[in-house]
Coordinates of C-alpha atoms in Angstrom, one line a residue:
M1 CA 158.0 176.2 103.8
R2 CA 157.9 176.0 100.1
F3 CA 154.7 175.7 98.2
L4 CA 154.7 173.8 94.8
H5 CA 152.1 174.9 92.4
A6 CA 150.9 172.3 89.5
P7 CA 151.3 173.4 86.2
P8 CA 147.9 174.0 84.0
A9 CA 146.1 171.1 82.7
P10 CA 146.2 170.1 79.0
R11 CA 142.8 170.4 78.5
S12 CA 142.7 174.1 79.6
V13 CA 145.6 174.8 77.3
V14 CA 143.5 173.0 74.5
W15 CA 140.4 175.1 75.4
G16 CA 142.5 178.2 75.5
S17 CA 144.2 177.6 72.0
S18 CA 140.5 176.6 70.5
L19 CA 139.4 179.8 71.6
V20 CA 142.3 181.7 70.1
L21 CA 141.8 179.9 67.0
A22 CA 137.8 180.5 66.9
L23 CA 138.8 184.4 67.4
L24 CA 141.5 184.3 64.8
A25 CA 139.0 182.6 62.4
I26 CA 136.5 185.5 63.0
V27 CA 139.1 188.0 62.3
V28 CA 140.1 186.4 59.3
F29 CA 136.6 186.1 58.2
V30 CA 135.7 189.7 58.8
T31 CA 138.8 191.0 57.4
H32 CA 138.2 188.9 54.2
R33 CA 134.6 190.3 53.9
V34 CA 135.7 193.9 54.6
N35 CA 138.6 193.9 51.8
I36 CA 136.0 192.2 49.4
H37 CA 133.5 194.9 50.0
M38 CA 136.2 197.6 49.4
G39 CA 137.9 195.8 46.8
R40 CA 134.5 195.4 44.8
R41 CA 133.8 199.0 45.3
Q42 CA 137.3 199.9 43.8
A43 CA 137.2 197.6 41.1
L44 CA 133.6 199.1 40.1
R45 CA 135.1 202.4 40.3
N46 CA 138.0 201.4 38.2
L47 CA 135.9 199.6 35.4
T48 CA 133.9 202.9 35.3
V49 CA 136.6 205.1 34.8
T50 CA 137.8 202.8 32.0
A51 CA 134.7 202.9 30.4
R52 CA 134.7 206.7 30.7
L53 CA 138.1 206.7 29.0
A54 CA 136.9 204.3 25.9
S55 CA 134.1 206.8 25.7
E56 CA 136.0 210.0 25.5
I57 CA 138.2 208.2 22.8
V58 CA 135.2 207.3 20.7
G59 CA 133.3 210.5 21.4
E60 CA 136.2 212.7 20.5
T61 CA 137.2 210.8 17.2
L62 CA 133.6 211.0 16.1
G63 CA 133.5 214.6 17.0
Q64 CA 136.8 215.1 14.8
T65 CA 134.9 213.4 11.8
L66 CA 131.9 216.1 12.6
L67 CA 134.3 218.9 12.8
F68 CA 135.8 217.9 9.4
E69 CA 132.2 217.8 7.8
R70 CA 131.5 221.1 9.2
M71 CA 134.8 222.5 7.7
L72 CA 133.9 220.9 4.3
V73 CA 130.2 222.0 4.2
E74 CA 131.5 225.6 4.9
Q75 CA 133.5 225.9 1.8
P76 CA 131.5 227.9 -0.7
D77 CA 132.5 225.6 -3.7
F78 CA 131.1 222.4 -1.9
R79 CA 127.7 224.2 -1.4
A80 CA 127.7 225.5 -4.8
A81 CA 128.4 221.9 -6.1
V82 CA 125.8 220.4 -3.7
Q83 CA 123.4 222.8 -5.2
Q84 CA 124.1 222.2 -8.8
Q85 CA 124.3 218.4 -7.8
D86 CA 127.8 218.3 -9.5
A87 CA 128.6 214.6 -9.0
D88 CA 132.2 215.0 -10.3
Q89 CA 133.1 218.2 -8.6
L90 CA 131.8 216.5 -5.1
R91 CA 133.7 213.5 -5.6
R92 CA 137.0 215.7 -6.3
L93 CA 136.4 217.5 -3.2
L94 CA 135.6 214.4 -1.2
Q95 CA 138.9 212.9 -2.5
R96 CA 140.8 216.2 -1.4
F97 CA 139.0 216.4 2.4
L98 CA 138.4 212.8 3.4
P99 CA 141.7 211.7 4.4
L100 CA 141.4 214.5 7.0
A101 CA 138.8 212.4 8.8
P102 CA 140.0 210.1 11.3
G103 CA 139.5 206.7 10.1
A104 CA 136.7 207.7 7.6
E105 CA 136.5 205.1 4.7
A106 CA 133.9 206.6 2.6
A107 CA 131.3 209.4 2.2
V108 CA 128.1 209.9 0.5
I109 CA 126.4 213.1 -0.5
M110 CA 122.3 213.0 -0.7
A111 CA 119.5 215.4 -1.8
P112 CA 117.2 216.8 0.9
S113 CA 115.1 213.8 -0.5
G114 CA 117.5 211.1 0.2
A115 CA 118.6 210.8 -3.6
V116 CA 122.1 209.9 -3.8
I117 CA 124.1 212.8 -5.5
A118 CA 127.7 211.4 -5.1
A119 CA 129.8 209.0 -3.4
Y120 CA 133.5 208.7 -2.7
P121 CA 135.1 206.1 -3.3
D122 CA 132.7 205.7 -6.2
R123 CA 129.8 202.9 -5.4
P124 CA 128.2 202.3 -9.0
E125 CA 125.4 200.4 -7.0
L126 CA 124.2 203.7 -5.3
N127 CA 123.6 205.6 -8.8
G128 CA 120.3 206.6 -9.1
S129 CA 119.3 205.0 -5.5
S130 CA 117.7 206.7 -2.7
L131 CA 118.6 206.4 1.0
M132 CA 115.7 208.1 2.4
R133 CA 115.1 205.1 4.6
D134 CA 118.4 204.8 5.5
E135 CA 118.7 204.8 9.5
G136 CA 121.5 207.8 9.6
F137 CA 119.3 209.8 7.2
L138 CA 116.0 209.4 9.1
G139 CA 117.9 209.9 12.5
A140 CA 119.4 213.4 11.3
Q141 CA 116.1 214.4 9.9
R142 CA 114.0 213.4 12.8
G143 CA 113.1 216.3 15.2
G144 CA 114.5 218.8 12.5
W145 CA 117.5 218.5 10.6
H146 CA 120.7 217.9 13.1
S147 CA 124.0 215.9 13.0
Y148 CA 123.6 212.4 13.9
V149 CA 125.7 209.5 14.7
S150 CA 124.0 206.4 13.2
A151 CA 123.5 202.8 14.6
V152 CA 125.7 199.9 13.2
H153 CA 124.3 198.5 10.0
V154 CA 125.5 196.4 7.2
R155 CA 126.7 198.2 4.2
G156 CA 125.1 197.3 0.9
G157 CA 127.2 196.1 -2.2
E158 CA 129.9 193.2 -2.1
S159 CA 131.7 193.7 1.1
L160 CA 128.6 193.4 3.6
E161 CA 130.8 195.2 6.0
K162 CA 129.3 196.7 9.3
V163 CA 129.7 200.3 9.3
S164 CA 128.3 203.4 11.1
E165 CA 128.0 207.0 9.9
V166 CA 128.5 210.6 11.0
V167 CA 125.5 212.5 9.2
L168 CA 125.5 216.2 8.8
P169 CA 122.8 218.3 6.9
I170 CA 124.3 220.6 4.2
S171 CA 122.7 224.3 4.8
D172 CA 122.8 227.5 3.5
G173 CA 121.0 229.6 5.9
N174 CA 117.7 228.0 6.8
V175 CA 117.8 226.0 3.4
V176 CA 118.8 222.5 3.6
L177 CA 120.8 221.8 0.4
G178 CA 121.6 218.1 1.0
V179 CA 123.1 215.7 3.5
L180 CA 126.8 214.7 4.2
Q181 CA 127.3 211.1 5.3
V182 CA 130.7 210.0 6.3
Q183 CA 131.3 206.3 7.2
H184 CA 133.4 204.4 9.7
R185 CA 133.9 200.5 9.6
V186 CA 133.2 198.7 12.9
E187 CA 136.8 197.6 12.6
T188 CA 138.3 200.9 12.7
I189 CA 136.0 201.9 15.5
K190 CA 137.3 199.1 17.3
S191 CA 141.1 200.0 16.8
W192 CA 140.5 203.2 18.6
I193 CA 140.1 201.7 21.9
Q194 CA 141.9 198.2 21.4
K195 CA 145.0 199.4 23.6
I196 CA 142.8 199.7 26.4
R197 CA 143.1 196.7 28.6
I198 CA 141.2 195.4 31.7
D199 CA 143.5 192.9 33.7
P200 CA 142.9 190.4 34.5
G201 CA 140.0 188.7 32.3
G202 CA 138.2 191.7 31.6
F203 CA 137.3 193.5 28.2
L204 CA 135.4 196.5 26.6
Y205 CA 132.6 196.5 24.3
V206 CA 130.3 199.3 22.6
V207 CA 126.6 199.2 22.0
D208 CA 124.8 201.7 19.7
Q209 CA 121.6 203.6 20.6
H210 CA 119.4 200.6 19.3
D211 CA 121.4 198.0 21.5
Q212 CA 123.2 196.4 19.0
L213 CA 126.9 195.5 19.3
V214 CA 129.1 198.0 17.7
V215 CA 132.5 196.9 19.4
Y216 CA 133.2 193.4 20.7
P217 CA 136.5 191.8 21.3
F218 CA 135.4 188.2 20.6
Q219 CA 134.3 186.8 17.4
V220 CA 130.8 187.8 16.1
L221 CA 129.2 186.1 13.4
P222 CA 128.6 188.0 10.1
G223 CA 125.4 189.4 8.9
Q224 CA 123.2 191.7 10.9
P225 CA 124.4 193.3 14.0
K226 CA 123.8 191.4 17.0
L227 CA 120.8 192.9 19.4
V228 CA 122.1 192.5 23.0
S229 CA 119.1 194.5 24.8
N230 CA 118.8 191.6 27.3
W231 CA 122.5 191.9 28.7
P232 CA 122.5 193.7 31.9
P233 CA 124.9 196.2 31.4
V234 CA 122.8 197.3 28.4
A235 CA 119.5 197.1 29.9
H236 CA 120.9 199.1 33.0
H237 CA 119.4 202.8 33.5
L238 CA 122.3 205.0 32.5
S239 CA 122.9 208.7 33.8
P240 CA 125.1 211.0 32.3
E241 CA 127.6 210.4 34.9
G242 CA 127.7 206.9 33.9
G243 CA 127.1 204.0 36.3
S244 CA 128.2 200.5 37.7
L245 CA 126.4 197.3 38.4
M246 CA 127.0 193.6 39.4
F247 CA 125.3 190.8 37.7
R248 CA 125.5 187.2 36.9
G249 CA 126.0 185.9 33.2
G250 CA 128.2 184.3 30.9
R251 CA 128.6 180.5 30.2
H252 CA 128.7 179.7 34.1
P253 CA 126.5 181.6 36.4
E254 CA 129.6 183.8 38.0
R255 CA 129.4 187.2 39.2
W256 CA 130.5 189.9 36.9
L257 CA 131.4 193.5 37.8
A258 CA 130.6 196.4 34.9
G259 CA 131.2 200.1 34.7
V260 CA 129.1 201.8 32.1
Y261 CA 129.5 205.1 30.4
P262 CA 127.7 207.1 27.5
I263 CA 129.5 208.2 24.5
G264 CA 128.0 211.9 24.6
A265 CA 124.5 212.5 23.2
T266 CA 124.9 209.7 20.5
G267 CA 123.0 207.0 22.6
W268 CA 125.9 204.8 22.6
R269 CA 127.6 203.3 25.5
V270 CA 130.7 202.1 26.3
V271 CA 130.8 198.9 28.9
A272 CA 133.8 197.8 30.7
V273 CA 133.3 194.2 32.4
Q274 CA 135.4 191.7 34.4
P275 CA 134.6 188.6 36.2
E276 CA 134.3 189.4 40.1
R277 CA 136.6 186.0 40.2
E278 CA 139.5 187.7 38.3
A279 CA 139.3 191.2 40.1
F280 CA 140.1 189.3 43.5
R281 CA 142.6 186.8 42.0
V282 CA 145.6 188.7 43.2
F283 CA 144.0 189.4 46.6
H284 CA 143.1 185.6 47.1
Q285 CA 146.2 184.5 46.2
L286 CA 147.7 186.6 48.9
F287 CA 145.1 186.3 51.6
W288 CA 144.6 182.7 51.5
P289 CA 148.0 181.7 52.0
M290 CA 148.5 184.1 54.9
G291 CA 145.5 182.8 56.7
V292 CA 146.8 179.1 56.3
L293 CA 150.2 180.2 57.6
V294 CA 148.7 181.9 60.8
A295 CA 146.7 178.6 61.5
L296 CA 149.5 176.7 61.1
L297 CA 151.3 179.1 63.6
V298 CA 148.4 178.6 66.0
I299 CA 148.6 174.7 65.8
V300 CA 152.3 174.9 66.1
V301 CA 152.0 177.4 69.5
M302 CA 149.3 174.7 70.7
V303 CA 151.6 171.7 70.2
L304 CA 154.4 173.6 71.9
G305 CA 152.3 174.5 74.7
L306 CA 151.1 170.9 75.3
R307 CA 154.8 169.8 75.2
W308 CA 155.8 172.7 77.7
I309 CA 153.0 171.5 79.9
Q310 CA 154.2 168.1 79.5
V311 CA 157.8 168.9 80.7
Q312 CA 156.6 171.0 83.4
R313 CA 154.5 168.2 84.9
A314 CA 157.6 166.0 84.8
N315 CA 159.3 168.7 86.6
F316 CA 156.7 169.1 89.2
Q317 CA 156.7 165.4 89.7
L318 CA 160.5 165.4 90.3
L319 CA 160.1 168.4 92.6
Q320 CA 157.6 166.6 94.7
H321 CA 159.7 163.4 94.9
N322 CA 162.6 165.5 95.9
D323 CA 160.6 167.3 98.6
Q324 CA 159.3 164.1 100.1
L325 CA 162.9 162.8 100.3
A326 CA 164.0 166.2 101.8
K327 CA 161.2 166.0 104.4
A328 CA 162.2 162.2 105.3
L329 CA 165.8 163.2 105.5
Q330 CA 164.9 166.1 108.0
E331 CA 162.9 163.9 110.1
A332 CA 165.7 161.4 110.2
S333 CA 168.2 164.2 111.1
R334 CA 165.8 165.2 113.9
Q335 CA 165.4 161.9 115.4
S336 CA 169.2 161.2 115.2
S337 CA 170.2 164.3 117.0
S338 CA 168.0 163.8 119.8
G339 CA 169.8 160.5 120.9
P340 CA 168.2 157.8 122.5
P341 CA 165.9 158.2 125.8
P342 CA 167.8 157.8 129.2
A343 CA 167.3 154.5 131.1
P344 CA 165.5 154.4 134.3
T345 CA 167.7 154.2 137.4
E346 CA 166.9 151.6 140.0
R347 CA 166.7 152.8 143.8
P348 CA 168.6 150.7 146.3
N349 CA 166.6 149.2 149.0
P350 CA 166.8 150.3 152.6

């Protein structure tokens, strides 16, 4: 005896495919979240490393300027000219040594009182003036004379350029003879790190110890330095090892990633920022098409499964029909092989 088994119902296939599709959606969602979490951590780490690289470049370049200043103030003829307040001799020495300082544009020598002794290039507006209230002078004097990197400020005169100074006391033993101040234009500082790129969509900026922009890649209005204390990466507490954070900001309230790193002991910091949307752009460009492709494959498999069931159902019906015919033929064959029943015989009358 042959047993015929009916194919599964289409509804069961639909439910099974729906379950597979739901499980696939869960797998896609979990995979997406895990990759976003891991990618975000890696992006923050990369931004911190980038900020550290820029910090080291700026710090080392300012350190070279400070090294130049130390070499200059160790010259006996330079200290003698400062002590004698020989402006002409000091200008000649500055003219000879200033090109050795990377990116240095100008230098000023002051007495311990802040009175200007000499400047190179010569700046007539400084003749007879005092810089005792200059931020760089006050910073070098605060807490005992020491080297100091000033906050960014607008230089006086016709240019009104934003500058920062590396300030070093000129000492002879324990006696302070004067103060040497070497200036860097903000545009020069910007050129030190302009080759560092954060792609896609990211950028670097530098902030001084008073939370003023030193370097910013986009246009900043002329005038006094822009105060950015309320920017989250600037307000973020910073350790000597740097840090990272996520925040919302910009013209649109989108999420940003930031890595922050201090520039030595200057109080300055470098901030590397990138929109989270841009950080994951390549990932999403690959992930979502793959997800759509898998979903389409599931739909194709579901359609093929339903079609297969329809074919199997038609075959099953055909087999049932053939089976019924076979049974009918077998029954007819049995009846024909046995023949008609014998006729009854009549007994003769006695």
